[in-house]
Coordinates of C-alpha atoms in Angstrom, one line a residue:
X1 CA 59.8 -86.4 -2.5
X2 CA 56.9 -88.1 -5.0
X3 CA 55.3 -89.3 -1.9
X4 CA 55.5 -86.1 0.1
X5 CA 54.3 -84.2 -3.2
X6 CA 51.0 -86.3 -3.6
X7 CA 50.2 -85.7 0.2
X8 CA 50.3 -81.8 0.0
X9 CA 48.4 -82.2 -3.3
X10 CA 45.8 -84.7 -1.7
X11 CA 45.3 -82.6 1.1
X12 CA 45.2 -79.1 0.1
X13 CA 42.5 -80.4 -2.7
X14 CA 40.5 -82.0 0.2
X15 CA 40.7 -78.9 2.0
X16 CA 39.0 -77.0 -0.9
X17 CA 36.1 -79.1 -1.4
X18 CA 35.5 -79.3 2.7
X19 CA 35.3 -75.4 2.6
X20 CA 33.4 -75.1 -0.5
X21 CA 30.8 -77.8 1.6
X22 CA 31.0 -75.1 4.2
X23 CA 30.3 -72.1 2.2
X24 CA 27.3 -73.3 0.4
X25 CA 25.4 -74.3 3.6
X26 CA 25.8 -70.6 5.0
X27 CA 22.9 -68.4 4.1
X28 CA 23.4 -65.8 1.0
X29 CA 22.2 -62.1 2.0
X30 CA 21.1 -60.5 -1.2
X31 CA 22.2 -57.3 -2.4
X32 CA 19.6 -54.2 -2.6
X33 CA 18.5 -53.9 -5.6
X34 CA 20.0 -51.5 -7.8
X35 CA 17.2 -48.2 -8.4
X36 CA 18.3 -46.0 -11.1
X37 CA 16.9 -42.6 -11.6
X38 CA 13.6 -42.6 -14.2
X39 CA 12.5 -39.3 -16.1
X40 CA 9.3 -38.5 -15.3
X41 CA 7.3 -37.3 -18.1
X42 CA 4.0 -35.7 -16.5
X43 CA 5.6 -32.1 -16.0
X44 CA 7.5 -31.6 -19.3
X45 CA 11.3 -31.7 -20.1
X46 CA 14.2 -32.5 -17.7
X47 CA 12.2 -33.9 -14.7
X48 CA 13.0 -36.9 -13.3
X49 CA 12.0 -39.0 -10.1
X50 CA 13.6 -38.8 -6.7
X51 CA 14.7 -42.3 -6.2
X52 CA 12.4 -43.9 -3.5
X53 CA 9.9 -41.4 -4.0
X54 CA 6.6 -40.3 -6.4
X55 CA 8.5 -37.0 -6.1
X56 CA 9.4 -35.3 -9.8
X57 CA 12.2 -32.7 -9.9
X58 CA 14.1 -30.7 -12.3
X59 CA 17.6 -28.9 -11.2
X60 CA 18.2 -25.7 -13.5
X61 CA 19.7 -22.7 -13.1
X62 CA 21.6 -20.0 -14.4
X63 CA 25.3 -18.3 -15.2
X64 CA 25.2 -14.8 -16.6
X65 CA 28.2 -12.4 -17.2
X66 CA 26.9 -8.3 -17.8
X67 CA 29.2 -5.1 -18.2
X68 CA 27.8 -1.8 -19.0
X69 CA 28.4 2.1 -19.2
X70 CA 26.7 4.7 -17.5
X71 CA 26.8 8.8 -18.5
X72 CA 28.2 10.6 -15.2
X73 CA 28.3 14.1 -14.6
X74 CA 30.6 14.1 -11.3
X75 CA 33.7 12.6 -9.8
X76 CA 33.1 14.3 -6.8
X77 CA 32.4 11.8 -3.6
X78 CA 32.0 8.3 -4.4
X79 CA 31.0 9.6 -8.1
X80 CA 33.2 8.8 -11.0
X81 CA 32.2 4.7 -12.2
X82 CA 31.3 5.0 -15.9
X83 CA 31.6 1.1 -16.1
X84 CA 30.3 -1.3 -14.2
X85 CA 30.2 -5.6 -14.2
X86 CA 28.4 -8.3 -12.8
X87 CA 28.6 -12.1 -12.8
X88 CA 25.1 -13.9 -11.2
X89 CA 24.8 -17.5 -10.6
X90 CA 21.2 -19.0 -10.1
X91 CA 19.8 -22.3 -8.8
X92 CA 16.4 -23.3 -9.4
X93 CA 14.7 -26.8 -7.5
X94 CA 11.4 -27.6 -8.8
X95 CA 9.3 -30.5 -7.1
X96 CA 6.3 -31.8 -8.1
X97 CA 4.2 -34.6 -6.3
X98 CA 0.9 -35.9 -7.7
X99 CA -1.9 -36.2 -5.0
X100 CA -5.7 -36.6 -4.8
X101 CA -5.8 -32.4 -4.5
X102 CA -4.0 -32.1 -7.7
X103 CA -0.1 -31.1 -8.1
X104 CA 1.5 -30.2 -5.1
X105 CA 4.2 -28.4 -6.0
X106 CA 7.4 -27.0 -4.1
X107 CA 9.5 -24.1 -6.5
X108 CA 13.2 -22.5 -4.7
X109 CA 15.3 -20.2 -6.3
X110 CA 18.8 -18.8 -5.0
X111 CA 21.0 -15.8 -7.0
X112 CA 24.3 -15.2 -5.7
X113 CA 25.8 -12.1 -7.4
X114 CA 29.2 -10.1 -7.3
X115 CA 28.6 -6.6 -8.5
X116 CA 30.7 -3.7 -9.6
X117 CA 30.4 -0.1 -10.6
X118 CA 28.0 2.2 -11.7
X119 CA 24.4 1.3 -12.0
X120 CA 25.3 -2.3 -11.4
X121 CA 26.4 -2.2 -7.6
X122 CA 22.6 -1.6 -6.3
X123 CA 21.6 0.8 -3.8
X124 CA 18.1 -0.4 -4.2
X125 CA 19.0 -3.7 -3.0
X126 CA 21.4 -2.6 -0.3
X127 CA 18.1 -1.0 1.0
X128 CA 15.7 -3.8 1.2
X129 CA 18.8 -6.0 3.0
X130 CA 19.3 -8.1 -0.4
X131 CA 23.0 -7.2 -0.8
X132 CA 26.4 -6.1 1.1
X133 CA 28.7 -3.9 0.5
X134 CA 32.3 -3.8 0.3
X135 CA 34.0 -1.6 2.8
X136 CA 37.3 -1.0 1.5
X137 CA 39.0 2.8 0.3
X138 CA 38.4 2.4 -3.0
X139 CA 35.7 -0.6 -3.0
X140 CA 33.0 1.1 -1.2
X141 CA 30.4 2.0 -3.0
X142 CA 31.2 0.2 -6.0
X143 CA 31.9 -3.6 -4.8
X144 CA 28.8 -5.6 -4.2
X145 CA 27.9 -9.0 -2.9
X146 CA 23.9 -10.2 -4.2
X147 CA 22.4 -13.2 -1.9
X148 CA 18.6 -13.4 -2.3
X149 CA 16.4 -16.3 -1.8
X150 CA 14.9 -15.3 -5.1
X151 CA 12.1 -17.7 -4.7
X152 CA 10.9 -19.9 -2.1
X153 CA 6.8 -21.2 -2.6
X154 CA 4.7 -23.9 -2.0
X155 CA 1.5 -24.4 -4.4
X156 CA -1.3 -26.6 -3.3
X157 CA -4.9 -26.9 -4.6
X158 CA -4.8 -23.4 -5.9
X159 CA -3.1 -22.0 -2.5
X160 CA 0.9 -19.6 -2.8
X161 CA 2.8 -19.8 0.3
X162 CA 6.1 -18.4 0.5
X163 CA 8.6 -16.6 -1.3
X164 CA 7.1 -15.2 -4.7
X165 CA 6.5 -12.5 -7.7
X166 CA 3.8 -10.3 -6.5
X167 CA 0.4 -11.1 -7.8
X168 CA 0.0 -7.4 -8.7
X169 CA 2.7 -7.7 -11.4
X170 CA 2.1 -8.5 -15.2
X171 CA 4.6 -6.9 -17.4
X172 CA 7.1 -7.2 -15.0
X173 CA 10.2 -6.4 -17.4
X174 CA 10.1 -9.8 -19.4
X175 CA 11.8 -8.5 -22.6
X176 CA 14.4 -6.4 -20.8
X177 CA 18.2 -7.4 -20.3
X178 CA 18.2 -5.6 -16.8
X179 CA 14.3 -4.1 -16.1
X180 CA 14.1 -0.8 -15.7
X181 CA 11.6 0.8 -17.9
X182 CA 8.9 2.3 -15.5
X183 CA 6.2 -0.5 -14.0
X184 CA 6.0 -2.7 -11.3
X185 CA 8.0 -5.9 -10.1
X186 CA 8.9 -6.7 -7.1
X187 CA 9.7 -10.8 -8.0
X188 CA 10.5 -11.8 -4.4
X189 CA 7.8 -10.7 -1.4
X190 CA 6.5 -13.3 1.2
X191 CA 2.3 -14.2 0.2
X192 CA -0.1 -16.1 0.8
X193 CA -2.9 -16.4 -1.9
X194 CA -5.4 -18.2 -3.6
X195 CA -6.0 -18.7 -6.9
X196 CA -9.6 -20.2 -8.4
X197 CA -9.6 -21.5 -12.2
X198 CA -13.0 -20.8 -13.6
X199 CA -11.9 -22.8 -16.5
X200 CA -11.5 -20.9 -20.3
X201 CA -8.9 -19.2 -19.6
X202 CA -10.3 -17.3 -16.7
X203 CA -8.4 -16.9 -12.8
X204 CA -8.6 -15.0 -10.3
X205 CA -6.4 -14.6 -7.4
X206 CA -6.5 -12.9 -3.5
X207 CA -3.2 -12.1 -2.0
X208 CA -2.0 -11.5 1.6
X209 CA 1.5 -10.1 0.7
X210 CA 4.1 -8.5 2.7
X211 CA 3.9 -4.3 3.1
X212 CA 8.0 -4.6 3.9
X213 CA 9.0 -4.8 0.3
X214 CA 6.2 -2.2 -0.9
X215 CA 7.2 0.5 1.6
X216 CA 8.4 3.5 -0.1
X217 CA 9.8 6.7 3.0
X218 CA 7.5 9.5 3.6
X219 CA 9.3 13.3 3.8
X220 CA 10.8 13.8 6.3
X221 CA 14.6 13.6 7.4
X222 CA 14.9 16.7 9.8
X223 CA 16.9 16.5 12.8
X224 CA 14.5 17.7 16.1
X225 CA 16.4 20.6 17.5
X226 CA 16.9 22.5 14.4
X227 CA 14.2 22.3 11.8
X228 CA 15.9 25.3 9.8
X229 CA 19.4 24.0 9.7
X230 CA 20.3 20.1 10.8
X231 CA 19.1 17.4 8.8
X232 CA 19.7 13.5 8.5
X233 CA 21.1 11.9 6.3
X234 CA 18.5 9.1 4.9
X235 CA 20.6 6.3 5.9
X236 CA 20.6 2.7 7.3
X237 CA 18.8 3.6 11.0
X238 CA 18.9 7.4 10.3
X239 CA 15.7 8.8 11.9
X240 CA 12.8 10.2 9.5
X241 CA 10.9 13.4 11.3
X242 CA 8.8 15.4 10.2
X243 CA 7.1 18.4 12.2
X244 CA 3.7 18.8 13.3
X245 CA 2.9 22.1 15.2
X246 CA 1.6 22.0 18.6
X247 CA -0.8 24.4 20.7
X248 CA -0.9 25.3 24.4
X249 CA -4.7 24.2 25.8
X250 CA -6.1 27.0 24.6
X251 CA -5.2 26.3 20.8
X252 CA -2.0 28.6 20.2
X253 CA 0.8 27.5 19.0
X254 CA 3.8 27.2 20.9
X255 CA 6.3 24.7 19.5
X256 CA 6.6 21.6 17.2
X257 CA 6.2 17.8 17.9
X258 CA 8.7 15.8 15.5
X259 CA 6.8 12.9 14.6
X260 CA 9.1 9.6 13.4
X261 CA 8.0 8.8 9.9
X262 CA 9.5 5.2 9.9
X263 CA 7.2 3.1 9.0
X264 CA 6.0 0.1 10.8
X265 CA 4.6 -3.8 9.5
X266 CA 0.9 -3.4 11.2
X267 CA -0.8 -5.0 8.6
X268 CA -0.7 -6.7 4.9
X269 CA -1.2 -5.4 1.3
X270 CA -4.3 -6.9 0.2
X271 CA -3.8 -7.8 -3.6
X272 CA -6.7 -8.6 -6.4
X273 CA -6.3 -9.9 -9.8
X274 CA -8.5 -11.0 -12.5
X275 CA -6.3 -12.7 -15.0
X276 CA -7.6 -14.5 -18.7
X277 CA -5.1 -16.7 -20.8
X278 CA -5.5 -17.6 -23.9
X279 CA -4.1 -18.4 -27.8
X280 CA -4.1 -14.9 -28.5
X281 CA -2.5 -13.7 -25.3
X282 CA -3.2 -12.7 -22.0
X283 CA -5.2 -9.7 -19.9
X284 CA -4.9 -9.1 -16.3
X285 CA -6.7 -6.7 -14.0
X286 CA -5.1 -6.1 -10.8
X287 CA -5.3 -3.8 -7.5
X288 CA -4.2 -3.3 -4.1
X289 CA -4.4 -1.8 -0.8
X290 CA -0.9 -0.6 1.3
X291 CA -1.0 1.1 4.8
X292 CA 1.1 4.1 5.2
X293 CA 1.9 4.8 9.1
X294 CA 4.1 6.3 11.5
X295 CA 5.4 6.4 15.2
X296 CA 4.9 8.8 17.9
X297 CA 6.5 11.7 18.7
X298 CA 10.1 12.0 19.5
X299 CA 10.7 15.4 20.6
X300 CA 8.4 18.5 21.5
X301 CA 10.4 21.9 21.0
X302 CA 9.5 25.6 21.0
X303 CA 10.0 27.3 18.0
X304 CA 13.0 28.8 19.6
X305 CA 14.8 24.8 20.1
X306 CA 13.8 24.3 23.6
X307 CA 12.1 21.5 25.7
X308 CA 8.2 21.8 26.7
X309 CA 7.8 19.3 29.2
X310 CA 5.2 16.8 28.6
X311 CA 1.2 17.2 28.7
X312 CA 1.3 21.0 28.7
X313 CA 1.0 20.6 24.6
X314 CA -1.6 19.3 22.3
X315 CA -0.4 17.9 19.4
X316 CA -2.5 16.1 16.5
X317 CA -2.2 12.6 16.0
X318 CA -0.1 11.4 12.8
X319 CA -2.9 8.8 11.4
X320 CA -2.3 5.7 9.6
X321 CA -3.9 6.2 5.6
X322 CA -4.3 3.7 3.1
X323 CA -3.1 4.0 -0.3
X324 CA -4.2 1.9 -3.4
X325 CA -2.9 1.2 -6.5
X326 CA -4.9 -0.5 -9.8
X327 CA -3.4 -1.7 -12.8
X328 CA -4.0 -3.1 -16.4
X329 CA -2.1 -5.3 -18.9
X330 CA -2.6 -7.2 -22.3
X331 CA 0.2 -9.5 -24.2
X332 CA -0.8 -10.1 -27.4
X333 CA 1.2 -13.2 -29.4
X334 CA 1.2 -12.6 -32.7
X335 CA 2.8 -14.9 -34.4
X336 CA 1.7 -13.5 -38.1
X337 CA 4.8 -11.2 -37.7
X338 CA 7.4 -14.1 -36.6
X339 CA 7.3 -16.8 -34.4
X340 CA 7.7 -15.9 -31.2
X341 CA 6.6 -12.2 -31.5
X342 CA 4.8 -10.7 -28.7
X343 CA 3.6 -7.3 -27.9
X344 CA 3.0 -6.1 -24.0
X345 CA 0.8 -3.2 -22.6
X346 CA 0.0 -1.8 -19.1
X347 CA -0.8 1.1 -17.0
X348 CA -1.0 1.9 -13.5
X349 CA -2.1 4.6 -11.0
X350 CA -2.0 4.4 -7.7
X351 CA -2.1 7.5 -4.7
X352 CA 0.2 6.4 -1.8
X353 CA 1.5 3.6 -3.3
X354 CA 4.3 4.4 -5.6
X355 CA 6.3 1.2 -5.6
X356 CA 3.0 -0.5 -7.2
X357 CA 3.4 1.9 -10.2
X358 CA 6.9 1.7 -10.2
X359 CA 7.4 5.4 -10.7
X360 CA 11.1 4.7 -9.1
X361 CA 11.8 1.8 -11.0
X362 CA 14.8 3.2 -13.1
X363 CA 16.0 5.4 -10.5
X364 CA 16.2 3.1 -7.4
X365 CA 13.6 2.1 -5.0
X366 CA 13.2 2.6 -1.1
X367 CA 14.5 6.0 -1.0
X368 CA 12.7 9.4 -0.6
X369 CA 14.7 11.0 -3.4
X370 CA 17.6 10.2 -6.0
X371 CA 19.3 11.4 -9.0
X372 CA 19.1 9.8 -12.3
X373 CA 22.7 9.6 -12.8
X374 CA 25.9 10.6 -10.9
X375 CA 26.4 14.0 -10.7
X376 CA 22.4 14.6 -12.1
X377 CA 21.3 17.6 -11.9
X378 CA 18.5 17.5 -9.4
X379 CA 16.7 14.6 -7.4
X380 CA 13.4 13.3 -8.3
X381 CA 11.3 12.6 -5.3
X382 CA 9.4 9.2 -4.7
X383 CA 8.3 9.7 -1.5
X384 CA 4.4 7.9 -0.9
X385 CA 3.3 11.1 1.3
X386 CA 4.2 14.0 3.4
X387 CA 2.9 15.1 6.7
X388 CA 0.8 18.4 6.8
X389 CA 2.3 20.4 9.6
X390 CA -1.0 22.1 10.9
X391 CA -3.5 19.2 10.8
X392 CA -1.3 16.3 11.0
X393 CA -2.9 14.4 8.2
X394 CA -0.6 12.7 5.4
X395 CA -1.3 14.1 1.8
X396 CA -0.9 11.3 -0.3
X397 CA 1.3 11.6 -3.4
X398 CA -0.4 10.1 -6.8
X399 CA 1.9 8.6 -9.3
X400 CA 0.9 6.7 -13.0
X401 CA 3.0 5.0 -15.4
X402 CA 2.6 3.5 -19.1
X403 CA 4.7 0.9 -20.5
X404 CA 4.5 -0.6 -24.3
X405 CA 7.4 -3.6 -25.1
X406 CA 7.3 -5.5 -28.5
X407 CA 10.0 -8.4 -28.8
X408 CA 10.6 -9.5 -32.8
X409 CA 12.4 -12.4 -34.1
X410 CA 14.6 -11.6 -36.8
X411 CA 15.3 -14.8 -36.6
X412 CA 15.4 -18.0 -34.8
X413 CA 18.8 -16.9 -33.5
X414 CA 18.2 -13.3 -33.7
X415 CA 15.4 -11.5 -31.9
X416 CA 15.0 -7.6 -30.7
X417 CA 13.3 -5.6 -27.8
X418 CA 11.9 -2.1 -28.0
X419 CA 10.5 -0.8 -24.8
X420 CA 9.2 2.4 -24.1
X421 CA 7.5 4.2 -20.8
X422 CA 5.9 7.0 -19.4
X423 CA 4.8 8.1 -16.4
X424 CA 4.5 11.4 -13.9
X425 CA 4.2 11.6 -10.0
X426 CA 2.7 14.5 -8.6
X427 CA 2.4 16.0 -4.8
X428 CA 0.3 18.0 -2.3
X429 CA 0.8 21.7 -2.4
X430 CA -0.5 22.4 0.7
X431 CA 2.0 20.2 2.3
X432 CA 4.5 21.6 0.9
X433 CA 3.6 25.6 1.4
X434 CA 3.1 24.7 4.9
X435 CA 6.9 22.7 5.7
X436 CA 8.4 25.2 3.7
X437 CA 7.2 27.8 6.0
X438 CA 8.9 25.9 9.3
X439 CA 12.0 26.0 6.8
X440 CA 11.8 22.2 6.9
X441 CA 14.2 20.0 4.9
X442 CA 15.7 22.3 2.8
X443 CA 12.4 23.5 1.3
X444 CA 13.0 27.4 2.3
X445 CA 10.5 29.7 3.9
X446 CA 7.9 30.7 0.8
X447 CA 7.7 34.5 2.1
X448 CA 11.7 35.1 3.8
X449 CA 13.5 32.9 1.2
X450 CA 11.1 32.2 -1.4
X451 CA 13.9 31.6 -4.0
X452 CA 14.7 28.5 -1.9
X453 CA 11.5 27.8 -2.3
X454 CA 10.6 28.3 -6.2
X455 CA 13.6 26.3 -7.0
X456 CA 14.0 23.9 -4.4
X457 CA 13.8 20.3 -5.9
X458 CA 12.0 18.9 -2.8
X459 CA 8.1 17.3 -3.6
X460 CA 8.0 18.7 -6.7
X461 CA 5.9 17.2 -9.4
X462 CA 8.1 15.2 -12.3
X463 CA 7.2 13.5 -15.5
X464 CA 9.8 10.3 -16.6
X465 CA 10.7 8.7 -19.9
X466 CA 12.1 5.3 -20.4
X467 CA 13.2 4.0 -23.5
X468 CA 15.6 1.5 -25.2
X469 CA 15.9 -1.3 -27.8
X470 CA 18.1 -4.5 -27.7
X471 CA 19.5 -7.0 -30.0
X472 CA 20.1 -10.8 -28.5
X473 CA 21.9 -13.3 -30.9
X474 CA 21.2 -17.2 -29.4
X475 CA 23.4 -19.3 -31.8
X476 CA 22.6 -22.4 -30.0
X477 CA 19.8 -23.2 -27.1
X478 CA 19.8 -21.5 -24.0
X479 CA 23.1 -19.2 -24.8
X480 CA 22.3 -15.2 -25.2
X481 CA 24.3 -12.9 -26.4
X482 CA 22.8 -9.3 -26.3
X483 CA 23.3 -5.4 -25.7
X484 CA 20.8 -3.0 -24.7
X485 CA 20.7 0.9 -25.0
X486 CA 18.6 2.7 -22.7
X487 CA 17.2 6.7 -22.1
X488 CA 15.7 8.4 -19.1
X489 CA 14.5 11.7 -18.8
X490 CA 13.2 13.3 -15.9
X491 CA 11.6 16.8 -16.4
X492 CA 10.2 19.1 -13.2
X493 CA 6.7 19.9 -14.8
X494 CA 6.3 23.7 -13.2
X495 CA 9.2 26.1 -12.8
X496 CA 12.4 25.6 -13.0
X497 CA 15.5 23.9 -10.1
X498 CA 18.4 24.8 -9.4
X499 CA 21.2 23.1 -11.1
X500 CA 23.3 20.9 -8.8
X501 CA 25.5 19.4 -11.6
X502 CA 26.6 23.2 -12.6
X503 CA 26.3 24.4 -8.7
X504 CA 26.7 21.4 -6.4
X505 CA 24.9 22.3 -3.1
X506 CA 24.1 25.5 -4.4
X507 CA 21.0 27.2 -2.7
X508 CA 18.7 30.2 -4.0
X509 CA 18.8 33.0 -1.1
X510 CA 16.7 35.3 -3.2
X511 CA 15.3 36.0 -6.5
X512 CA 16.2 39.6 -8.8
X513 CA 14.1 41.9 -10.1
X514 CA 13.6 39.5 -12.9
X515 CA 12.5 36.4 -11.1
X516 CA 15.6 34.6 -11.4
X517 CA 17.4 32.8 -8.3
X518 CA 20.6 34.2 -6.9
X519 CA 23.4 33.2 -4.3
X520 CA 24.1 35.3 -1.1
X521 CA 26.5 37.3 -2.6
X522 CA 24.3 38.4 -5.9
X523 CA 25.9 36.0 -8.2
X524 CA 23.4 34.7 -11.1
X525 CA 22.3 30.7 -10.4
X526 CA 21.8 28.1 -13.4
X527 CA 18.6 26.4 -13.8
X528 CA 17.7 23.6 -15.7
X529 CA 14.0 22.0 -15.7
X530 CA 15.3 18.8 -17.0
X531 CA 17.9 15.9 -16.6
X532 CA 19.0 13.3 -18.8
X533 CA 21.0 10.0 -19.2
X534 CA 21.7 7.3 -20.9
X535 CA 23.2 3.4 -20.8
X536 CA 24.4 0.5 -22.6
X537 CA 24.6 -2.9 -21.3
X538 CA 25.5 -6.0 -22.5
X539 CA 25.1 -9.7 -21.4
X540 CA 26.3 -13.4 -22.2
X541 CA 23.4 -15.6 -20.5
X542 CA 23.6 -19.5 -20.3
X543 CA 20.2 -21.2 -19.0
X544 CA 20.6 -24.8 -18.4

């Protein structure tokens, strides 16, 4: 058993060091070497290297939770939310590559949001195909889905290409917990600009930006057939008419052509601004140029509702017409108050550009008309121009705005907003007279109805306040905590309306002996030459 012991010993022993010969003459393949992610330094905090690259990028992003209430007049319809919630997730990539051109540079943002409620769930972004709504009994209307490429740009060498804030926009609601005081911002439209540095704190910047996110209806909505009687409703593919009277060839008139009032993408809104930075602050001077057009005509009808076959009419041409829109802002720092103090100023006018003064921007964007609250009393008009019936040419609407926002620090933790804004938005009469005598679009006839008229809401001139204050408490980086109260105020600024939160529907069909407006059957009708609301919001915000 000794014997047999050593040999299995002897030989397994001489078996190891024969395979250990073996193993070191094979050839060793060495392992790729380990690259471990480097912070990169030349673009400030949380940037790093892309391993394998000279690429820098930062991931951040955003989680925010927001509830507020919303004054109502009306549980009528879809009316009746008081409250409404939101929770919004954001992703931000930022990559930055160093080249012999300077920083080349590639920014994307994505916000998801799930939206609730009154206020909250956003027509305006239904509109302009950032959002989806649910479709349920009691869900639509006031259940919401948010996807919006927020951002998506490439910066090269003083070139914008892509997805980005409008170059016309300064204030653009930075002290705001949800912007809506009146001003510009539209933060995502598709550019292309260039920007030269002149060096002290100078800029200045040409933009090619996209008229889609600018366009704001012109008046129309009648249904061809029936100008008196059958409108559309201003919905998703709805048709947008408006009537233009046609002749015979020897110039009298015999019917109306109902011209389509969509507009069309035929060309870009040119954008200018003149921007200087410095310790002190900032100033910018900006303007732009938007093209208003429409289609041809759809249908050619007597006055009477019937078909005149084709070429035995002459009709004017709807033309294309340009509107324009300048601005002016200043930030002021003033850190003699607190750290962190600033003070903002602007003002806008434009004519045929109303989204560039942001006229709407409380109310709700890319709609001809809307109520400042459900239930509201009457709806203020937005609309950028209205066809004259008799010569075919648009008469532009002019709109202006103010805005002042200061933001204090109480403390490094506590800090406050005030924000106020003004701004009125004012239309052609003769446009008006003129569809209000074809009965168009609930205007009423001036000389068979004129109470219809006098008190009809439709294209008449408004003034607007917006005003609030906030408190934010940040106990530690990057974590807000905050509520916001806001007013509005929309006031007709000649005559009087009839009062659809007292009379829903309700329609003047004459006025008494004492110039007041009364139903068909004699009955007295409220007015009211104002309407009012308020809000209050709140917000827990972690940036990261």
């Amino acid at each position: 058993m000794k014997l047999v012991k050593s040999l299995l010993l002897g030989s397994a022993a001489g078996l190891t060091v024969v395979a250990g010969a073996h193993a070191a003459d094979l050839p060793i393949k060495k392992a790729a070497p380990v690259e471990y992610v480097r912070v990169c330094s030349a673009y400030g905090a949380g940037f790093f290297f892309v391993p394998g690259t000279d690429t820098c990028l930062r991931v951040s992003g955003r989680a925010r939770f927001e509830a507020g209430y919303s004054q109502g007049y009306s549980r009528s319809g879809n009316n009746g939310d008081l409250m409404g919630y939101r929770g919004l997730g954001r992703l931000n990539l930022d990559a930055r590559t160093q080249t012999a051109y300077g920083t080349l540079r590639a920014f994307v943002r994505f916000e998801l949001a799930s939206r609730t409620g009154a206020y909250l769930n956003s027509g305006t972004q239904q509109r302009i195909a950032n959002a989806f709504p649910a479709l349920g009994v009691d869900t639509f209307g006031r259940a919401q889905q948010y996807v919006n490429v927020d951002k998506a740009f490439i910066q090269f060498a003083g070139l914008t290409a892509g997805r980005a804030a409008s170059f016309y926009d300064f204030y653009a609601h930075d002290f705001e917990i949800i912007g809506t005081s009146l001003g510009s911002d539209v933060a995502s439209t598709n550019l292309l600009a260039y920007t030269a540095t002149f060096g002290n704190g100078f800029s200045a910047t040409v933009s090619i930006e996209d008229p889609t996110f600018r366009k704001n209806p012109l008046f129309g909505t009648a249904t061809a057939g029936n100008a008196a009687s059958q409108f559309a409703v201003f919905t998703a593919a709805a048709t947008n008419l408006s009537p233009v009277v046609a002749t015979n060839a020897a110039g009298v008139p015999i019917g109306e052509a109902f011209y389509d009032l969509r507009q069309t993408n035929r060309m870009p809104d040119f954008v200018g601004a003149i921007r200087y930075d410095a310790a002190w602050g900032s100033a910018q001077l900006s303007a732009a140029v938007h093209e208003l057009n429409a289609q041809n005509a759809t249908t050619v009808l007597t006055f009477g509702g019937a078909a005149i076959p084709a070429g035995t009419v002459v009709t004017p041409r709807v033309n294309s017409e340009y509107g324009w829109a300048v601005q002016g802002g200043l930030k002021f720092n003033l850190p003699f108050i607190a750290a962190g103090d600033s003070l903002y100023l602007q003002g806008s006018y434009g004519e045929g550009a109303q989204i560039y003064t942001g006229y709407s921007q409380y109310i709700g964007t890319y709609t001809a008309s809307a109520g400042n609250t459900q239930g509201s009393p009457f709806a203020a008009y937005f609309t950028d121009a209205a066809v004259n019936p008799l010569t075919g040419k648009m008469e532009l609407s002019t709109s202006w705005t103010v805005v002042g926002s200061y933001l204090h620090y109480w403390a490094p933790e506590w800090r406050s907003a005030i924000i106020g804004s003004y701004g009125e938005m004012s239309f052609g009469k003769t446009s008006r007279a003129l569809l209000g005598g074809l009965n168009f679009n609930g205007l009423g006839n001036p000389v068979n109805s004129p109470g219809n008229f006098l008190f009809s809401a439709a294209l008449r001139d408004t003034s607007q306040i917006v005003a609030g204050a906030s408190l934010i408490w940040s106990p530690v980086k990057d974590l807000d905590i905050g509520v916001e109260g806001l007013y509005n105020r929309v006031d007709i600024k000649n005559g009087r309306v009839i009062d659809q939160n007292k009379v829903p529907g309700g329609v003047a069909a004459a006025v008494n002996a004492a110039g007041l407006p009364v139903a068909a059957n004699g009955a007295l009708l409220p007015t009211t030459n104002y309407a009012d609301t308020f809000q209050v919001r709140m917000r827990v915000q972690r940036d990261f």
